[in-house]
Each structure stands twice: as structure tokens, then as C-alpha cells.
Amino acid sequence: AAWRDGAHGAEVADFFKAIDPLEGVPVINVHLWFDRKLRQLDGGAADQLIFSRSRLLSVYADMSNTCREYRDPERSMLELVFAPAAAKFGGGVLE
């Protein structure tokens, strides 16, 4: 990895050394585009990532509120992240 060459400084190298043992897992991202703004039951808008207790759906967000690249005051784009996806969607033994 590029960070190992030390060109980015010791602090960056130390950070990546700490997370290097983590193992990645397959995920599925689903983008749902809406023709209007999604609202919470109280009328407000979700303006942050929302983490789930679900064993499959780990995080979701209205990206039109949380990400500058998708910013839209009139419409929502909901992103759902399913992880780990392999066992749930054909990559391994299903539960």
C-alpha cells in the first residue's frame, strides 16, 4: 500500500498500521432515488448516517442531506448498506 512508503508521515502510517489487520467483507449498496424529500415522522429530515441494529442492514442515510455531491433540497436519495452481503446473497452459506 502507498501509505507504507512513509511519504505521508508517521502519523498516517501509524493509523493504517492499526487498521491493517481488519478484514474487509463484501457489501451491497442500494441507492433509492425519490421524486420528493423524505421526512421523518416528526416532519424533520434525517441529516446524518443512521446505524441499524439489524444483522444485515448496517447503515443508511438520506444522501441528499448528508453528502455534498448528492445535495438536493427537493428530492431524496436513500442509500442502504447491506453487510456482510456474501452469506445473505449467495456468496456463502445462508442462515
PDB file of C-alpha atoms in Angstrom:
ATOM      1  CA  ALA A   1       0.000   0.000   0.000  1.00  0.00           C
ATOM      2  CA  ALA A   2       1.109   3.549  -0.737  1.00  0.00           C
ATOM      3  CA  TRP A   3       0.951   4.594   2.935  1.00  0.00           C
ATOM      4  CA  ARG A   4       3.715   2.109   3.800  1.00  0.00           C
ATOM      5  CA  ASP A   5       6.394   4.129   1.980  1.00  0.00           C
ATOM      6  CA  GLY A   6       6.419   6.751   4.757  1.00  0.00           C
ATOM      7  CA  ALA A   7       5.890   9.630   2.327  1.00  0.00           C
ATOM      8  CA  HIS A   8       2.678  10.638   4.101  1.00  0.00           C
ATOM      9  CA  GLY A   9       4.227  10.892   7.547  1.00  0.00           C
ATOM     10  CA  ALA A  10       4.494   8.702  10.621  1.00  0.00           C
ATOM     11  CA  GLU A  11       1.039   9.623  11.941  1.00  0.00           C
ATOM     12  CA  VAL A  12      -0.653   8.391   8.763  1.00  0.00           C
ATOM     13  CA  ALA A  13       1.460   5.230   8.747  1.00  0.00           C
ATOM     14  CA  ASP A  14       0.598   4.525  12.399  1.00  0.00           C
ATOM     15  CA  PHE A  15      -3.109   4.940  11.687  1.00  0.00           C
ATOM     16  CA  PHE A  16      -3.061   2.490   8.798  1.00  0.00           C
ATOM     17  CA  LYS A  17      -0.891   0.013  10.689  1.00  0.00           C
ATOM     18  CA  ALA A  18      -3.594  -0.056  13.380  1.00  0.00           C
ATOM     19  CA  ILE A  19      -6.382  -0.886  10.902  1.00  0.00           C
ATOM     20  CA  ASP A  20      -4.305  -3.109   8.609  1.00  0.00           C
ATOM     21  CA  PRO A  21      -5.360  -6.320  10.429  1.00  0.00           C
ATOM     22  CA  LEU A  22      -9.045  -5.611   9.726  1.00  0.00           C
ATOM     23  CA  GLU A  23     -10.565  -7.865   7.112  1.00  0.00           C
ATOM     24  CA  GLY A  24     -12.916  -6.463   4.508  1.00  0.00           C
ATOM     25  CA  VAL A  25     -16.265  -8.107   3.810  1.00  0.00           C
ATOM     26  CA  PRO A  26     -18.495  -7.905   0.737  1.00  0.00           C
ATOM     27  CA  VAL A  27     -21.234  -5.297   0.952  1.00  0.00           C
ATOM     28  CA  ILE A  28     -24.177  -4.330  -1.218  1.00  0.00           C
ATOM     29  CA  ASN A  29     -25.118  -0.669  -1.600  1.00  0.00           C
ATOM     30  CA  VAL A  30     -28.640   0.112  -2.785  1.00  0.00           C
ATOM     31  CA  HIS A  31     -29.495   3.631  -3.960  1.00  0.00           C
ATOM     32  CA  LEU A  32     -33.168   4.596  -3.965  1.00  0.00           C
ATOM     33  CA  TRP A  33     -33.992   7.854  -5.743  1.00  0.00           C
ATOM     34  CA  PHE A  34     -37.221   9.648  -4.774  1.00  0.00           C
ATOM     35  CA  ASP A  35     -39.101  12.395  -6.589  1.00  0.00           C
ATOM     36  CA  ARG A  36     -39.685  14.242  -3.312  1.00  0.00           C
ATOM     37  CA  LYS A  37     -37.955  14.794   0.011  1.00  0.00           C
ATOM     38  CA  LEU A  38     -38.215  12.033   2.624  1.00  0.00           C
ATOM     39  CA  ARG A  39     -39.273  13.269   6.044  1.00  0.00           C
ATOM     40  CA  GLN A  40     -39.174  11.720   9.486  1.00  0.00           C
ATOM     41  CA  LEU A  41     -42.433  11.188  11.359  1.00  0.00           C
ATOM     42  CA  ASP A  42     -41.851  14.431  13.258  1.00  0.00           C
ATOM     43  CA  GLY A  43     -41.542  16.324   9.945  1.00  0.00           C
ATOM     44  CA  GLY A  44     -37.784  16.800  10.104  1.00  0.00           C
ATOM     45  CA  ALA A  45     -35.201  15.411   7.708  1.00  0.00           C
ATOM     46  CA  ALA A  46     -32.587  12.786   8.562  1.00  0.00           C
ATOM     47  CA  ASP A  47     -29.318  14.686   8.217  1.00  0.00           C
ATOM     48  CA  GLN A  48     -26.834  12.054   9.336  1.00  0.00           C
ATOM     49  CA  LEU A  49     -25.922   8.409   8.891  1.00  0.00           C
ATOM     50  CA  ILE A  50     -28.333   6.126  10.691  1.00  0.00           C
ATOM     51  CA  PHE A  51     -26.914   2.910  12.087  1.00  0.00           C
ATOM     52  CA  SER A  52     -29.170  -0.091  12.437  1.00  0.00           C
ATOM     53  CA  ARG A  53     -29.195  -2.961  14.926  1.00  0.00           C
ATOM     54  CA  SER A  54     -30.096  -5.275  12.068  1.00  0.00           C
ATOM     55  CA  ARG A  55     -27.654  -8.082  11.341  1.00  0.00           C
ATOM     56  CA  LEU A  56     -27.985  -7.297   7.632  1.00  0.00           C
ATOM     57  CA  LEU A  57     -28.797  -3.611   7.096  1.00  0.00           C
ATOM     58  CA  SER A  58     -25.928  -1.910   8.875  1.00  0.00           C
ATOM     59  CA  VAL A  59     -26.264   1.748   7.909  1.00  0.00           C
ATOM     60  CA  TYR A  60     -28.446   4.010   5.822  1.00  0.00           C
ATOM     61  CA  ALA A  61     -28.643   7.698   5.022  1.00  0.00           C
ATOM     62  CA  ASP A  62     -30.529  10.263   3.002  1.00  0.00           C
ATOM     63  CA  MET A  63     -27.533  11.218   0.908  1.00  0.00           C
ATOM     64  CA  SER A  64     -29.271  14.378  -0.345  1.00  0.00           C
ATOM     65  CA  ASN A  65     -28.834  15.707   3.221  1.00  0.00           C
ATOM     66  CA  THR A  66     -25.550  14.118   4.280  1.00  0.00           C
ATOM     67  CA  CYS A  67     -23.328  14.342   1.203  1.00  0.00           C
ATOM     68  CA  ARG A  68     -22.482  17.485  -0.756  1.00  0.00           C
ATOM     69  CA  GLU A  69     -22.270  15.575  -4.062  1.00  0.00           C
ATOM     70  CA  TYR A  70     -25.920  14.445  -3.744  1.00  0.00           C
ATOM     71  CA  ARG A  71     -27.303  17.625  -2.147  1.00  0.00           C
ATOM     72  CA  ASP A  72     -30.859  18.312  -3.320  1.00  0.00           C
ATOM     73  CA  PRO A  73     -33.423  20.355  -1.360  1.00  0.00           C
ATOM     74  CA  GLU A  74     -36.356  18.905  -3.348  1.00  0.00           C
ATOM     75  CA  ARG A  75     -35.588  15.158  -3.681  1.00  0.00           C
ATOM     76  CA  SER A  76     -34.022  12.383  -1.591  1.00  0.00           C
ATOM     77  CA  MET A  77     -31.565   9.648  -2.413  1.00  0.00           C
ATOM     78  CA  LEU A  78     -31.604   6.935   0.232  1.00  0.00           C
ATOM     79  CA  GLU A  79     -28.514   4.716   0.401  1.00  0.00           C
ATOM     80  CA  LEU A  80     -28.803   1.355   2.153  1.00  0.00           C
ATOM     81  CA  VAL A  81     -25.699  -0.674   3.011  1.00  0.00           C
ATOM     82  CA  PHE A  82     -26.126  -4.421   3.475  1.00  0.00           C
ATOM     83  CA  ALA A  83     -23.156  -6.110   5.142  1.00  0.00           C
ATOM     84  CA  PRO A  84     -21.878  -8.721   5.260  1.00  0.00           C
ATOM     85  CA  ALA A  85     -23.514  -9.488   1.943  1.00  0.00           C
ATOM     86  CA  ALA A  86     -21.822 -12.722   0.873  1.00  0.00           C
ATOM     87  CA  ALA A  87     -23.683 -15.093   3.204  1.00  0.00           C
ATOM     88  CA  LYS A  88     -27.015 -13.340   2.667  1.00  0.00           C
ATOM     89  CA  PHE A  89     -26.932 -13.030  -1.123  1.00  0.00           C
ATOM     90  CA  GLY A  90     -25.370 -16.193  -2.485  1.00  0.00           C
ATOM     91  CA  GLY A  91     -21.715 -15.823  -1.559  1.00  0.00           C
ATOM     92  CA  GLY A  92     -21.772 -18.408   1.198  1.00  0.00           C
ATOM     93  CA  VAL A  93     -23.962 -20.487   3.448  1.00  0.00           C
ATOM     94  CA  LEU A  94     -27.367 -18.900   4.023  1.00  0.00           C
ATOM     95  CA  GLU A  95     -28.820 -18.722   7.521  1.00  0.00           C
TER      96      GLU A  95
END
